Coordinates of N, CA and C and ligand atoms in Angstrom, one line a residue:
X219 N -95.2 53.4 -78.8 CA -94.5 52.3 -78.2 C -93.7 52.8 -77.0
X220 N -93.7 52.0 -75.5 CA -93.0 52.6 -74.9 C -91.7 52.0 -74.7
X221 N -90.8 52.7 -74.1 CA -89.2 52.4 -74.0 C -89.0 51.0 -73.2
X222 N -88.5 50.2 -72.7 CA -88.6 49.0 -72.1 C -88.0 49.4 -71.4
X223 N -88.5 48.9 -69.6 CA -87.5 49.4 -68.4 C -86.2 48.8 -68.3
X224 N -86.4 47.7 -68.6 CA -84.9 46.8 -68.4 C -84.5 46.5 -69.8
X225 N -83.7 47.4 -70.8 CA -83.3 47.0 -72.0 C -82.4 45.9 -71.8
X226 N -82.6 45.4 -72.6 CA -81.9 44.4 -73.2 C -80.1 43.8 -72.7
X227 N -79.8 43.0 -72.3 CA -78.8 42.6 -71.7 C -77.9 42.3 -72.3
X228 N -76.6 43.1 -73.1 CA -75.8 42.2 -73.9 C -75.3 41.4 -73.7
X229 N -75.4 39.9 -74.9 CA -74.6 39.0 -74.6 C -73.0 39.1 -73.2
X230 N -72.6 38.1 -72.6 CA -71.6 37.7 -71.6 C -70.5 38.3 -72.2
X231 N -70.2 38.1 -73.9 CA -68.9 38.2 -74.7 C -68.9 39.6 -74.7
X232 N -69.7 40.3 -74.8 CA -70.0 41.7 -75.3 C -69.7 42.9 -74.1
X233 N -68.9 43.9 -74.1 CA -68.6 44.7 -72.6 C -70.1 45.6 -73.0
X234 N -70.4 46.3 -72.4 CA -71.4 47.1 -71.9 C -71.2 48.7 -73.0
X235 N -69.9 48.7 -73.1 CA -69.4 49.4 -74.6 C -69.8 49.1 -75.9
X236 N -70.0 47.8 -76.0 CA -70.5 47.2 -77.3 C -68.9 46.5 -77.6
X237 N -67.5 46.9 -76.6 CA -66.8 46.4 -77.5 C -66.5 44.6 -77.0
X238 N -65.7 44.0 -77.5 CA -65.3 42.9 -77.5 C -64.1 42.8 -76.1
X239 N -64.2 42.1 -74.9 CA -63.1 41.8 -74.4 C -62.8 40.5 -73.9
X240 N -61.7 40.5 -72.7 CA -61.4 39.1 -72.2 C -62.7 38.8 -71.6
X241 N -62.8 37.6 -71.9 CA -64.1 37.3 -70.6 C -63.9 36.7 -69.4
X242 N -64.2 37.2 -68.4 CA -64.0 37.3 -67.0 C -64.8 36.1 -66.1
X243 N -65.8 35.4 -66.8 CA -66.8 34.9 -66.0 C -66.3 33.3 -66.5
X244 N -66.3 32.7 -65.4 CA -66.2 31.1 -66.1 C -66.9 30.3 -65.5
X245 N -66.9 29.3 -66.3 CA -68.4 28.7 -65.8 C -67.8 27.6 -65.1
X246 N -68.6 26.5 -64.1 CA -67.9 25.6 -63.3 C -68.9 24.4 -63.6
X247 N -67.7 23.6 -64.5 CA -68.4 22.2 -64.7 C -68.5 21.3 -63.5
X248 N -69.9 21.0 -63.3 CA -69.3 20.0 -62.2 C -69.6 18.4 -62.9
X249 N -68.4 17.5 -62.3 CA -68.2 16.3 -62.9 C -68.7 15.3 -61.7
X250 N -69.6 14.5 -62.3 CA -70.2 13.0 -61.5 C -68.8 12.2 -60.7
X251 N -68.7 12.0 -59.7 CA -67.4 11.7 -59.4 C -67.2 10.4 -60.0
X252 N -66.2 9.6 -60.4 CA -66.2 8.4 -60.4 C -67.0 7.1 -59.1
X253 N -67.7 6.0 -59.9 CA -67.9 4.9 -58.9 C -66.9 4.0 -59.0
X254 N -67.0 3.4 -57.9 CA -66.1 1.8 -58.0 C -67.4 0.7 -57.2
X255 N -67.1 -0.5 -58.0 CA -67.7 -1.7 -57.6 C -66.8 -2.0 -56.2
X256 N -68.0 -2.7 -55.4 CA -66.9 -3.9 -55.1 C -67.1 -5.0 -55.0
X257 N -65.7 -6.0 -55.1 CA -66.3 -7.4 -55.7 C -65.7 -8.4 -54.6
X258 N -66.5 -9.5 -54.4 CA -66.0 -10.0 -53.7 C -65.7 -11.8 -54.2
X259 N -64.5 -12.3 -54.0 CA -64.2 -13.8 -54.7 C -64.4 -14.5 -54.3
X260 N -64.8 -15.6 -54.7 CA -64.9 -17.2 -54.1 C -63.4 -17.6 -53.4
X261 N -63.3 -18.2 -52.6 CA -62.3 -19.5 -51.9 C -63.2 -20.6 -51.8
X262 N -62.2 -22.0 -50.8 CA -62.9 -22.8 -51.0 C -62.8 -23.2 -49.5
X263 N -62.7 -22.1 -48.9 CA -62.5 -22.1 -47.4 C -63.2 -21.4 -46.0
X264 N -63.5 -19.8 -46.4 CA -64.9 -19.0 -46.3 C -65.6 -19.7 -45.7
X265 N -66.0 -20.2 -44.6 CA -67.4 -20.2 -44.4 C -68.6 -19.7 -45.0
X266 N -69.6 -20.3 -45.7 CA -70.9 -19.4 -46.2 C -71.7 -18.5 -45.3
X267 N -71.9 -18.4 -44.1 CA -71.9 -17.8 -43.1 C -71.3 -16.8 -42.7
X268 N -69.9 -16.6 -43.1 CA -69.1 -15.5 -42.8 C -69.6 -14.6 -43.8
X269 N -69.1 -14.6 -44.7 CA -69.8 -14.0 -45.9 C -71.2 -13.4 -46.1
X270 N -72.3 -14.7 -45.0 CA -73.4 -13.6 -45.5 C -73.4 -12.6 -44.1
X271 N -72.8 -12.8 -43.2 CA -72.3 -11.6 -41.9 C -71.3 -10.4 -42.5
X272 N -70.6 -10.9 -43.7 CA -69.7 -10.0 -44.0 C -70.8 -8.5 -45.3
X273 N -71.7 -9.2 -46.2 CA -72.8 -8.3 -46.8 C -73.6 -7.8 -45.6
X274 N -74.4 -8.6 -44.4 CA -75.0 -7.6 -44.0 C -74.8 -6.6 -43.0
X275 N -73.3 -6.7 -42.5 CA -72.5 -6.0 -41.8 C -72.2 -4.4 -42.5
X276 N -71.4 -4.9 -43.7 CA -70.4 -3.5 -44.3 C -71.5 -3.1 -46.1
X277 N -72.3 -4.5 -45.8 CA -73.1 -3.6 -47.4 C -74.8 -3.6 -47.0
X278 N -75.0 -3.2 -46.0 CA -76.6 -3.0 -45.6 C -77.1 -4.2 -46.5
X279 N -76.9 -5.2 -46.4 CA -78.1 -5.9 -47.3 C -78.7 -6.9 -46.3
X280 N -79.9 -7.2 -46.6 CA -80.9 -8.1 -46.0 C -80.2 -9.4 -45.8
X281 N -80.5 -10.1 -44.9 CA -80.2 -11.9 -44.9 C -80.5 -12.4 -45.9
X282 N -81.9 -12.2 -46.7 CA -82.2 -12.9 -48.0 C -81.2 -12.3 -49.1
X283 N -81.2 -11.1 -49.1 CA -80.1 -10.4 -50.0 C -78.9 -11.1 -50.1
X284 N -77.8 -10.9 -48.8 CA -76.7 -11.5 -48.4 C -76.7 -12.6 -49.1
X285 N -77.5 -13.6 -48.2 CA -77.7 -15.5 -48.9 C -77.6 -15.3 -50.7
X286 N -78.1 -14.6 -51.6 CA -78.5 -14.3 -52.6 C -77.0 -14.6 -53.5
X287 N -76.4 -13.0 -52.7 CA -75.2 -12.9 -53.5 C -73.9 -13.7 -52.8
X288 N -74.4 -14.2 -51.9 CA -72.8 -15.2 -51.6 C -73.0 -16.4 -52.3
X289 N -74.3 -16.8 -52.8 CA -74.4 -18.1 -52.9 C -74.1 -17.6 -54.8
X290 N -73.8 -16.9 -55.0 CA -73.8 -16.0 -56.5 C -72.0 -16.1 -56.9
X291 N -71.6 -15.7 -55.5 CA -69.9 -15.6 -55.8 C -69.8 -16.9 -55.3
X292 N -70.1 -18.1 -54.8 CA -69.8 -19.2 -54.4 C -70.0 -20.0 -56.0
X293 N -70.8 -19.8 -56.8 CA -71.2 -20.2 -57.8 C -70.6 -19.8 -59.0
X294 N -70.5 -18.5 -59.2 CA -70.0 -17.8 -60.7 C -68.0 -17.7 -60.3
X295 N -67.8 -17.7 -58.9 CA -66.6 -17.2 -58.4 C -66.4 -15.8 -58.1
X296 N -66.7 -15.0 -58.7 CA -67.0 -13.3 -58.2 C -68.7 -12.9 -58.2
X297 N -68.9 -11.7 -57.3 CA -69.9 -10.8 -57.4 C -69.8 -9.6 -56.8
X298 N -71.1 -9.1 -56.6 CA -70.9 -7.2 -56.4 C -71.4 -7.0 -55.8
X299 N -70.9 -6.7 -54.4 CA -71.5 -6.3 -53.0 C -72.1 -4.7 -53.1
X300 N -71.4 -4.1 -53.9 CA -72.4 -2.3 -54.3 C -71.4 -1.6 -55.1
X301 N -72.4 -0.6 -55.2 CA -70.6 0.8 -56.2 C -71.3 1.7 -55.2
X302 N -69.9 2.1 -55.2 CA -69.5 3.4 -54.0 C -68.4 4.3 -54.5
X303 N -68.1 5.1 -54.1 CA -67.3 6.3 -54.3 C -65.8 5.8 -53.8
X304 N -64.5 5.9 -54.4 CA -63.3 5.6 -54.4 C -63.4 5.6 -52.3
X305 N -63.2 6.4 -52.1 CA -62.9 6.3 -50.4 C -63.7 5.3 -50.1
X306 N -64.8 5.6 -50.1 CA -65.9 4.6 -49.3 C -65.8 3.1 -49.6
X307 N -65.5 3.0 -50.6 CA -65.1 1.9 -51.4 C -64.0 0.9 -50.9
X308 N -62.9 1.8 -50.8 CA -62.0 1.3 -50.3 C -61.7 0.7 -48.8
X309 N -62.6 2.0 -47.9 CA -62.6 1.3 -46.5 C -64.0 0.4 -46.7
X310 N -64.5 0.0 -47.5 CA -65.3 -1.7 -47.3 C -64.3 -2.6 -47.1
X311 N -63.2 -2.6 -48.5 CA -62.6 -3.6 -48.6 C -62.0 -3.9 -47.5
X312 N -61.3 -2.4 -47.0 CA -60.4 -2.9 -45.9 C -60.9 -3.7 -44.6
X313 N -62.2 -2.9 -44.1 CA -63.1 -3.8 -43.2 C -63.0 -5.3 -43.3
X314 N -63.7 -5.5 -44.8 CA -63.9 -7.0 -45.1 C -62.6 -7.8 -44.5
X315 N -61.8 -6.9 -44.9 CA -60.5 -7.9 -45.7 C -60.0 -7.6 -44.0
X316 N -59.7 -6.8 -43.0 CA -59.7 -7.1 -41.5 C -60.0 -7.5 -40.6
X317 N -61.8 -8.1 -41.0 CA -62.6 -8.8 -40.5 C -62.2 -10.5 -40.7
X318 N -61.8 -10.4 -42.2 CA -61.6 -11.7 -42.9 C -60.3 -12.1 -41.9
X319 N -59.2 -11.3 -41.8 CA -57.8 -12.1 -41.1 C -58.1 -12.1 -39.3
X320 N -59.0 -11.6 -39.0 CA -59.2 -11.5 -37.8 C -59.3 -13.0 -37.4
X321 N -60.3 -13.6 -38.6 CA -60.8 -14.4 -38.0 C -60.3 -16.4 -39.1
X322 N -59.2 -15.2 -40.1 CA -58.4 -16.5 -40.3 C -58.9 -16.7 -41.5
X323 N -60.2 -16.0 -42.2 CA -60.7 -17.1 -43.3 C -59.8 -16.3 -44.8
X324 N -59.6 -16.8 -45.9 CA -59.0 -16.3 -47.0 C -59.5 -15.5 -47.9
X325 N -60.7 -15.0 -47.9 CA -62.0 -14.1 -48.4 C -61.2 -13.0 -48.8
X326 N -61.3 -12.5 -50.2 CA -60.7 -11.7 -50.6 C -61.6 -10.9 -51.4
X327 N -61.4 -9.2 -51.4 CA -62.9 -8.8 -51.9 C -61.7 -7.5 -52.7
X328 N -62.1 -6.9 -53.9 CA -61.4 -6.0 -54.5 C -62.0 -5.0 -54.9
X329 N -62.1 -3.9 -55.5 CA -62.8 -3.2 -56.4 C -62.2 -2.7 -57.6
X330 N -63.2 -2.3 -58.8 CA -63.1 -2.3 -59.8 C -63.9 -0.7 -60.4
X331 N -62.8 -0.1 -61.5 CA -63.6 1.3 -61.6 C -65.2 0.9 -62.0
X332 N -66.3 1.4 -61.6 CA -67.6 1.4 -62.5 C -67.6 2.1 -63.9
X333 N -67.7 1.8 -64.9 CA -67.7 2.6 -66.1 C -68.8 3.0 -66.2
X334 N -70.1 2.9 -65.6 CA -71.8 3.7 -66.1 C -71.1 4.7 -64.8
X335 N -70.7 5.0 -63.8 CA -70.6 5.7 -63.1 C -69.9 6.9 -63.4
X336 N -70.8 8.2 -63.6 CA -69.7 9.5 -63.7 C -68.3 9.4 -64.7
X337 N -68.1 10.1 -64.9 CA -66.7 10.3 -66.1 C -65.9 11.2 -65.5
X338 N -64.4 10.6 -65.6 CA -63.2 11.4 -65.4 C -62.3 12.1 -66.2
Ligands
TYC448 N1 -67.0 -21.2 -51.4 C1 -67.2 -21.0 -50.0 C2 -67.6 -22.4 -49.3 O1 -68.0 -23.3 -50.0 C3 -68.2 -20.0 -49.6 C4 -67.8 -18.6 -50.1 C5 -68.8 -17.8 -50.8 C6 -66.5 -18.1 -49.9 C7 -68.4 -16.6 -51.2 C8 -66.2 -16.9 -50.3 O2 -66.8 -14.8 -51.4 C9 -67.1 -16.1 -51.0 N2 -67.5 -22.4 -48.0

């Protein structure tokens, strides 16, 4: 039988002594970052039009798309323009919601943590 060139590796815990020490090596969890929704509310003042300029502006979505979910928050009273990452997230809302006083209408859009998204 011949000797094996690369014996055997002791376990991480184990020093090269065989004896037992601190362990030096740590491992690095990496964590999913949290998502956040964002949601946007009914008024009864909005233009339907603004709204669907306001999805295809700051949430890439199609005209059919847009029409889809405003006529969704016009109906149910809220819906979900996308989940995004806390920053990104946040400068939607502010867009929306600068866009919205710019031009006077009461459109108010929030977000909400995602809970399928990543763990904190
Ligand atoms: N309800 C508004 C109207 O009838 C339209 C609207 C839709 C407003 C969605 C806000 O987030 C909104 N003009």
């Amino acid at each position: 039988m011949s000797v094996p060139k690369h014996p055997k590796k002791p376990p991480a815990d184990i020093d090269d002594d065989g004896s037992t020490g601190v362990a030096t090596k740590s491992r690095t969890r990496t964590k999913k970052p949290s998502m956040y929704k964002v949601l946007l509310l009914n008024d009864d003042y909005t233009p339907m039009e603004f709204v669907v300029h306001v999805l295809e502006r700051y949430f890439d979505k199609r005209n059919d798309e847009a029409v889809q979910i405003m006529l969704h928050v016009h109906q149910k009273g809220v819906g979900m323009c996308g989940v995004y990452t806390y920053e990104v997230a946040e400068t939607k809302v502010g867009q929306v919601m600068d866009l919205a006083r710019q031009h006077q209408h009461p459109l108010q859009c929030t977000i909400e943590r995602d809970d399928d998204g990543g763990e904190d």
